[in-house]
Amino acid sequence: MAPIPLQRDIVQRPGTTRAGLAHGPRLASRTSLPGIPLAPSAARRFVRAALAEWTGIGVPAAVGFSDRLADDAVTVTNELVTNAVVHAGTTVDLVLRLEEEGDDEPSAALVLEVTDHHPARPVSGDEPGAGPGPAGVSPGELPDPAEYGRGLQLVATLADSWGITYRTGLKTVWARLPVDDWSAPPAPPDGEALRRGLRAAEILAPAARRTERDDAVWDSRGAPAFLAEASDLLAGQLDEDLVAAIAGQLLVPRLADWCAIWLEAEGGGPAAEPRLARVWHSDETGTEPLRAVLEREPLRLPAGVGCGPVSVPVPWPAHLVESDREEVGEGREDRPAAPAPPPHPGGRDGAALAFRITAGGRALGTVLVGREGVAQVPEAVGSLIEDFVRRLGLAVGAARAYTRQATISRILQRGLLPSKVAEIPGVTSALVYEPSDDGVVGGDFYDIFACPGDRWCFVLGDVQGSGPEAAVVTGLARPWLRLLSREGFGVGEVLDRLNRLLLDDAMEAAEAAALMVAAAGGQQLHDGTQSRFLSLLYGEVVPLPDGGVRCTVASAGHPLPLLLRPDGSVRPAAEPQVLLGVVEDVAYESQGFDLAPGDTLLCVTDGVTERRSGPLMFDDGDGLARVLAGCAGLPAEATAERIRRAVHEFAEQPPDDDVALLVLHAH
């Protein structure tokens, strides 16, 4: 499948006044939808109802509505809302706006905005394996690429223009659909008729954005406000491409007519080729011609250049822009592009400044900004962009540091978890494991393994905290459990011995890990004398000759396992006992029961039971048991997926703790 058109990565939000255009009245309908699978269908109904409402109240631009426009609007809405639900998982805000623009050729457009509350989640591209799959589909079971990943390609085909805008805590994907056969109304619409339609829409009359750039605003008040906004938007972004995207939106059109950002390959050395990360132009039709010119040769600044502005030739003369626009805009990819004439400092097609992106004394990339039709960029604006690029460098450096940490954490996490779990005869198992933060090693772990004597053991544990100290305890506890289990100790005896081992070797190792982190310049999150507690659910399974299995379980400070019978009844399958690593002289006890064919055993960590929505927790009022009761008759995989979805849908925000659950279903 062809890549999503790059010219759609633009900054201009719908509703922005362009030079020469005067906006007429704006009619808008808005709604908020929960991030659940039913949201796309509700969004489709909402769009059709809003369009019918506007047509019914006699909005002039609605005369140009056609069945094709309505179908396109519904299709685009469905794709954008589905993308937000699947990949962000938060509440989705939907705005449908009708915009009328007056000019020599008046026009109207239907603008759709879909906003989610998880800006750190990128918008899904055309790579089906690049992000989470559809709800209910594991990464290894994604549909065929021919059937999945077409969403934004479809939006790019149907929309006149579309783009992505990031704001603090929000990500908005918008699309603009032109209204067919529209002509300016001879008189303003009847106000009384519009008021009757406020059930589904409201009139918006925001102040028009400044269309002519005024460099005088960058005084003692304007510049600090701009830099404060930039710092707020760039801070905390964990992906360098997202940082570059936000930077381009801040620079264009407020400070420049166009900009480009190159990022150096991390650890690539002086010979490594910089990557053209982002290109923006205030006129979206100029983005692709600009990109085509800049991709021919990356901008390289001399080694001795610091962080200050460097005047560089504009990379193309005016006639080349028009030539490239014709090639891209008319879709004539088969025609060879005209060779670029060498840049000449004396050109008056505009002015350009280059800035080196640095952080910690290291060069991370280059920013190129330009203005059209001027001889030079004002000195005050150049100084402001220089301050902005310093903040950009810090954000790129922080994003790269996080990426390195996340990579190390993923490698370490894979080493702490089993590469494969054993299959238990007569039992199907399903696992869900979702670390809360890719940048920190989680504290949850699991295991299913075979033991001598026709026995199988399962483990679900949760180390207090996360990071290197938790990783040490996990790295010791899991192999110790396997060793003790295979030595033939009973369930209670295994926990007794593991408790004593944790109070000795694991505590010393955890304290040593904390001291090593502090010595390396990291932050020691806990006092070195603090114990590392471990909650653990440990069980043993023995197949029965007549079907089903005999289970023996013990819970040490862990959420109790729940036993689901085919009739929908649910009961705890163990008794609560003290955490491991707290009390030295403790004797752990186990409970035994039969898991008959059709029975299901659910084991979870506190990331499930203590999932919060305001003051409420997921397991308040036996909430987990109620959800499990509705899973009677379901296989293990379906039960695990229903519990997982219920946990995610309990609150708008993503889980802030590791989520792990194990389902055993006898058959």
Short mmCIF file of C-alpha atoms in Angstrom, two decimals, residues 5-230:
data_model
loop_
_atom_site.label_atom_id
_atom_site.label_comp_id
_atom_site.label_asym_id
_atom_site.label_seq_id
_atom_site.Cartn_x
_atom_site.Cartn_y
_atom_site.Cartn_z
CA PRO A 5 0.70 11.54 1.63
CA LEU A 6 3.28 13.57 3.51
CA GLN A 7 1.82 16.92 2.51
CA ARG A 8 -0.98 16.25 4.96
CA ASP A 9 1.40 16.84 7.88
CA ILE A 10 0.41 20.50 8.01
CA VAL A 11 -0.05 23.01 10.75
CA GLN A 12 -2.98 25.15 9.66
CA ARG A 13 -5.99 24.24 11.73
CA PRO A 14 -9.42 24.46 10.20
CA GLY A 15 -10.90 27.80 10.99
CA THR A 16 -7.65 29.71 10.59
CA THR A 17 -8.17 32.82 8.49
CA ARG A 18 -5.95 32.95 5.44
CA ALA A 19 -4.91 36.09 3.69
CA GLY A 20 -7.65 37.35 1.42
CA LEU A 21 -10.42 35.29 3.02
CA ALA A 22 -13.10 36.55 5.33
CA HIS A 23 -15.00 33.94 7.26
CA GLY A 24 -18.73 34.00 7.41
CA PRO A 25 -20.84 32.50 10.19
CA ARG A 26 -19.72 29.18 11.60
CA LEU A 27 -22.25 26.55 12.57
CA ALA A 28 -20.95 23.76 14.81
CA SER A 29 -22.23 20.66 16.55
CA ARG A 30 -20.17 18.89 19.15
CA THR A 31 -20.37 15.83 21.35
CA SER A 32 -18.17 13.68 23.60
CA LEU A 33 -18.08 9.91 23.30
CA PRO A 34 -16.56 7.30 25.64
CA GLY A 35 -13.57 5.42 24.30
CA ILE A 36 -15.47 2.17 23.74
CA PRO A 37 -16.18 0.08 20.60
CA LEU A 38 -19.67 1.60 20.29
CA ALA A 39 -18.27 5.13 19.83
CA PRO A 40 -17.79 4.99 16.02
CA SER A 41 -21.41 3.99 15.37
CA ALA A 42 -22.63 6.74 17.70
CA ALA A 43 -20.40 9.25 15.88
CA ARG A 44 -21.83 8.22 12.51
CA ARG A 45 -25.39 8.77 13.74
CA PHE A 46 -24.41 12.13 15.25
CA VAL A 47 -22.93 13.42 11.97
CA ARG A 48 -25.98 12.43 9.93
CA ALA A 49 -28.31 14.01 12.52
CA ALA A 50 -26.32 17.28 12.52
CA LEU A 51 -26.31 17.54 8.72
CA ALA A 52 -30.05 16.86 8.62
CA GLU A 53 -30.60 19.48 11.32
CA TRP A 54 -28.70 22.15 9.41
CA THR A 55 -30.58 21.35 6.22
CA GLY A 56 -33.89 21.49 8.08
CA ILE A 57 -33.31 24.92 9.61
CA GLY A 58 -32.37 26.43 6.26
CA VAL A 59 -28.67 27.12 6.71
CA PRO A 60 -27.62 28.61 3.32
CA ALA A 61 -24.50 26.51 2.89
CA ALA A 62 -26.55 23.38 3.53
CA VAL A 63 -28.09 23.85 0.08
CA GLY A 64 -24.85 22.42 -1.29
CA PHE A 65 -25.08 19.28 0.85
CA SER A 66 -25.26 16.15 -1.26
CA ASP A 67 -25.60 12.48 -0.47
CA ARG A 68 -21.97 12.06 -1.48
CA LEU A 69 -20.82 14.75 0.97
CA ALA A 70 -22.85 13.17 3.77
CA ASP A 71 -21.44 9.72 2.99
CA ASP A 72 -17.87 11.09 2.86
CA ALA A 73 -18.35 12.92 6.17
CA VAL A 74 -19.68 9.79 7.85
CA THR A 75 -16.82 7.69 6.44
CA VAL A 76 -14.13 10.14 7.59
CA THR A 77 -15.75 10.43 11.03
CA ASN A 78 -15.88 6.66 11.38
CA GLU A 79 -12.18 6.28 10.53
CA LEU A 80 -10.97 9.06 12.83
CA VAL A 81 -13.11 8.03 15.82
CA THR A 82 -12.16 4.37 15.40
CA ASN A 83 -8.48 5.34 15.29
CA ALA A 84 -8.86 7.40 18.48
CA VAL A 85 -10.70 4.63 20.33
CA VAL A 86 -8.31 1.85 19.31
CA HIS A 87 -5.02 3.68 19.70
CA ALA A 88 -5.68 6.29 22.42
CA GLY A 89 -8.43 4.62 24.44
CA THR A 90 -9.69 7.87 26.00
CA THR A 91 -12.85 9.92 25.73
CA VAL A 92 -13.25 11.22 22.17
CA ASP A 93 -14.49 14.77 21.46
CA LEU A 94 -16.15 15.24 18.06
CA VAL A 95 -16.80 18.65 16.48
CA LEU A 96 -18.60 19.10 13.15
CA ARG A 97 -18.23 22.66 11.84
CA LEU A 98 -19.62 24.41 8.77
CA GLU A 99 -17.38 27.24 7.58
CA GLU A 100 -18.28 29.83 4.94
CA GLU A 101 -15.48 31.81 3.30
CA GLY A 102 -16.00 34.96 1.23
CA ASP A 103 -13.68 35.83 -1.65
CA ASP A 104 -13.87 36.38 -5.39
CA GLU A 105 -15.15 32.80 -5.45
CA PRO A 106 -17.10 32.21 -2.21
CA SER A 107 -16.96 28.70 -0.82
CA ALA A 108 -18.00 26.61 2.13
CA ALA A 109 -16.46 23.60 3.79
CA LEU A 110 -17.42 20.95 6.30
CA VAL A 111 -14.70 20.52 8.93
CA LEU A 112 -14.48 17.48 11.22
CA GLU A 113 -12.32 17.49 14.37
CA VAL A 114 -11.73 14.37 16.47
CA THR A 115 -9.81 14.97 19.70
CA ASP A 116 -8.45 12.39 22.13
CA HIS A 117 -6.76 12.92 25.48
CA HIS A 118 -3.63 10.84 24.89
CA PRO A 119 -1.26 12.99 22.79
CA ALA A 120 1.68 10.68 23.44
CA ARG A 121 -0.01 7.97 21.35
CA PRO A 122 0.88 8.58 17.70
CA VAL A 123 -1.74 8.58 15.02
CA SER A 124 -1.76 5.14 13.41
CA GLY A 125 -0.01 5.14 10.05
CA ASP A 126 -0.05 2.66 7.24
CA GLU A 127 2.13 0.11 9.05
CA PRO A 128 -0.22 -2.41 10.66
CA GLY A 129 2.48 -3.63 12.99
CA ALA A 130 3.54 -0.17 14.14
CA GLY A 131 1.07 0.16 16.94
CA PRO A 132 -1.67 -1.60 18.85
CA GLY A 133 -4.17 -3.49 16.77
CA PRO A 134 -7.91 -3.34 16.84
CA ALA A 135 -9.61 -3.93 20.15
CA GLY A 136 -9.60 -7.60 20.94
CA VAL A 137 -6.84 -8.51 18.50
CA SER A 138 -3.40 -9.31 19.86
CA PRO A 139 -0.31 -7.96 18.06
CA GLY A 140 0.50 -11.37 16.69
CA GLU A 141 -2.98 -11.77 15.21
CA LEU A 142 -3.43 -8.56 13.24
CA PRO A 143 -5.66 -8.79 10.18
CA ASP A 144 -4.13 -8.89 6.75
CA PRO A 145 -2.50 -5.52 5.90
CA ALA A 146 -4.76 -5.28 2.87
CA GLU A 147 -7.71 -5.02 5.26
CA TYR A 148 -6.17 -3.04 8.13
CA GLY A 149 -4.30 0.25 8.18
CA ARG A 150 -6.24 2.02 5.44
CA GLY A 151 -7.91 4.58 7.69
CA LEU A 152 -5.74 7.65 7.16
CA GLN A 153 -5.19 6.74 3.51
CA LEU A 154 -8.97 6.85 3.08
CA VAL A 155 -9.20 10.18 4.93
CA ALA A 156 -6.44 11.64 2.72
CA THR A 157 -8.36 10.54 -0.38
CA LEU A 158 -11.75 11.94 0.64
CA ALA A 159 -10.67 15.18 2.32
CA ASP A 160 -9.58 18.39 0.62
CA SER A 161 -7.00 18.73 3.41
CA TRP A 162 -6.37 17.19 6.82
CA GLY A 163 -3.83 17.39 9.58
CA ILE A 164 -2.91 16.81 13.21
CA THR A 165 -2.71 19.45 15.93
CA TYR A 166 -1.17 18.88 19.36
CA ARG A 167 -2.13 20.91 22.39
CA THR A 168 -1.40 20.41 26.06
CA GLY A 169 -2.92 17.03 26.94
CA LEU A 170 -4.82 16.78 23.63
CA LYS A 171 -4.33 15.51 20.08
CA THR A 172 -6.76 16.63 17.36
CA VAL A 173 -7.03 15.05 13.91
CA TRP A 174 -9.09 17.19 11.54
CA ALA A 175 -10.32 16.91 7.97
CA ARG A 176 -11.85 19.49 5.63
CA LEU A 177 -14.50 18.47 3.06
CA PRO A 178 -15.61 21.10 0.49
CA VAL A 179 -19.36 21.68 0.14
CA ASP A 180 -20.70 20.99 -3.36
CA ASP A 181 -22.46 23.58 -5.56
CA TRP A 182 -22.39 26.39 -3.03
CA SER A 183 -22.96 30.08 -3.69
CA ALA A 184 -22.93 32.96 -1.24
CA PRO A 185 -26.37 33.73 0.22
CA PRO A 186 -27.91 37.03 -0.90
CA ALA A 187 -28.85 37.89 2.68
CA PRO A 188 -27.88 36.71 6.16
CA PRO A 189 -29.71 33.59 7.31
CA ASP A 190 -32.84 34.02 9.36
CA GLY A 191 -31.70 34.34 12.98
CA GLU A 192 -34.91 32.88 14.39
CA ALA A 193 -34.53 29.77 12.26
CA LEU A 194 -30.99 29.29 13.50
CA ARG A 195 -32.03 29.68 17.12
CA ARG A 196 -34.55 26.90 16.64
CA GLY A 197 -31.70 24.60 15.66
CA LEU A 198 -29.62 25.01 18.79
CA ARG A 199 -30.72 21.59 19.93
CA ALA A 200 -27.99 20.03 17.78
CA ALA A 201 -25.73 22.98 16.88
CA GLU A 202 -24.50 26.34 18.07
CA ILE A 203 -23.27 29.48 16.30
CA LEU A 204 -19.58 30.18 16.86
CA ALA A 205 -18.18 33.66 16.31
CA PRO A 206 -14.56 33.52 17.52
CA ALA A 207 -12.22 36.41 16.90
CA ALA A 208 -10.40 35.90 13.62
CA ARG A 209 -6.74 35.01 13.93
CA ARG A 210 -4.28 37.67 12.79
CA THR A 211 -3.65 37.20 9.07
CA GLU A 212 -0.67 39.55 8.73
CA ARG A 213 2.40 38.77 10.78
CA ASP A 214 3.29 41.62 13.14
CA ASP A 215 6.86 41.39 14.41
CA ALA A 216 6.16 44.20 16.87
CA VAL A 217 4.28 41.76 19.12
CA TRP A 218 7.53 40.03 20.06
CA ASP A 219 8.28 42.59 22.74
CA SER A 220 8.86 42.04 26.43
CA ARG A 221 5.41 40.42 26.72
CA GLY A 222 4.97 38.51 23.48
CA ALA A 223 8.26 36.62 23.40
CA PRO A 224 8.08 35.25 26.99
CA ALA A 225 4.48 34.13 26.40
CA PHE A 226 5.48 32.31 23.21
CA LEU A 227 8.45 30.62 24.90
CA ALA A 228 6.30 29.62 27.89
CA GLU A 229 3.76 28.03 25.54
CA ALA A 230 6.54 26.25 23.65
#
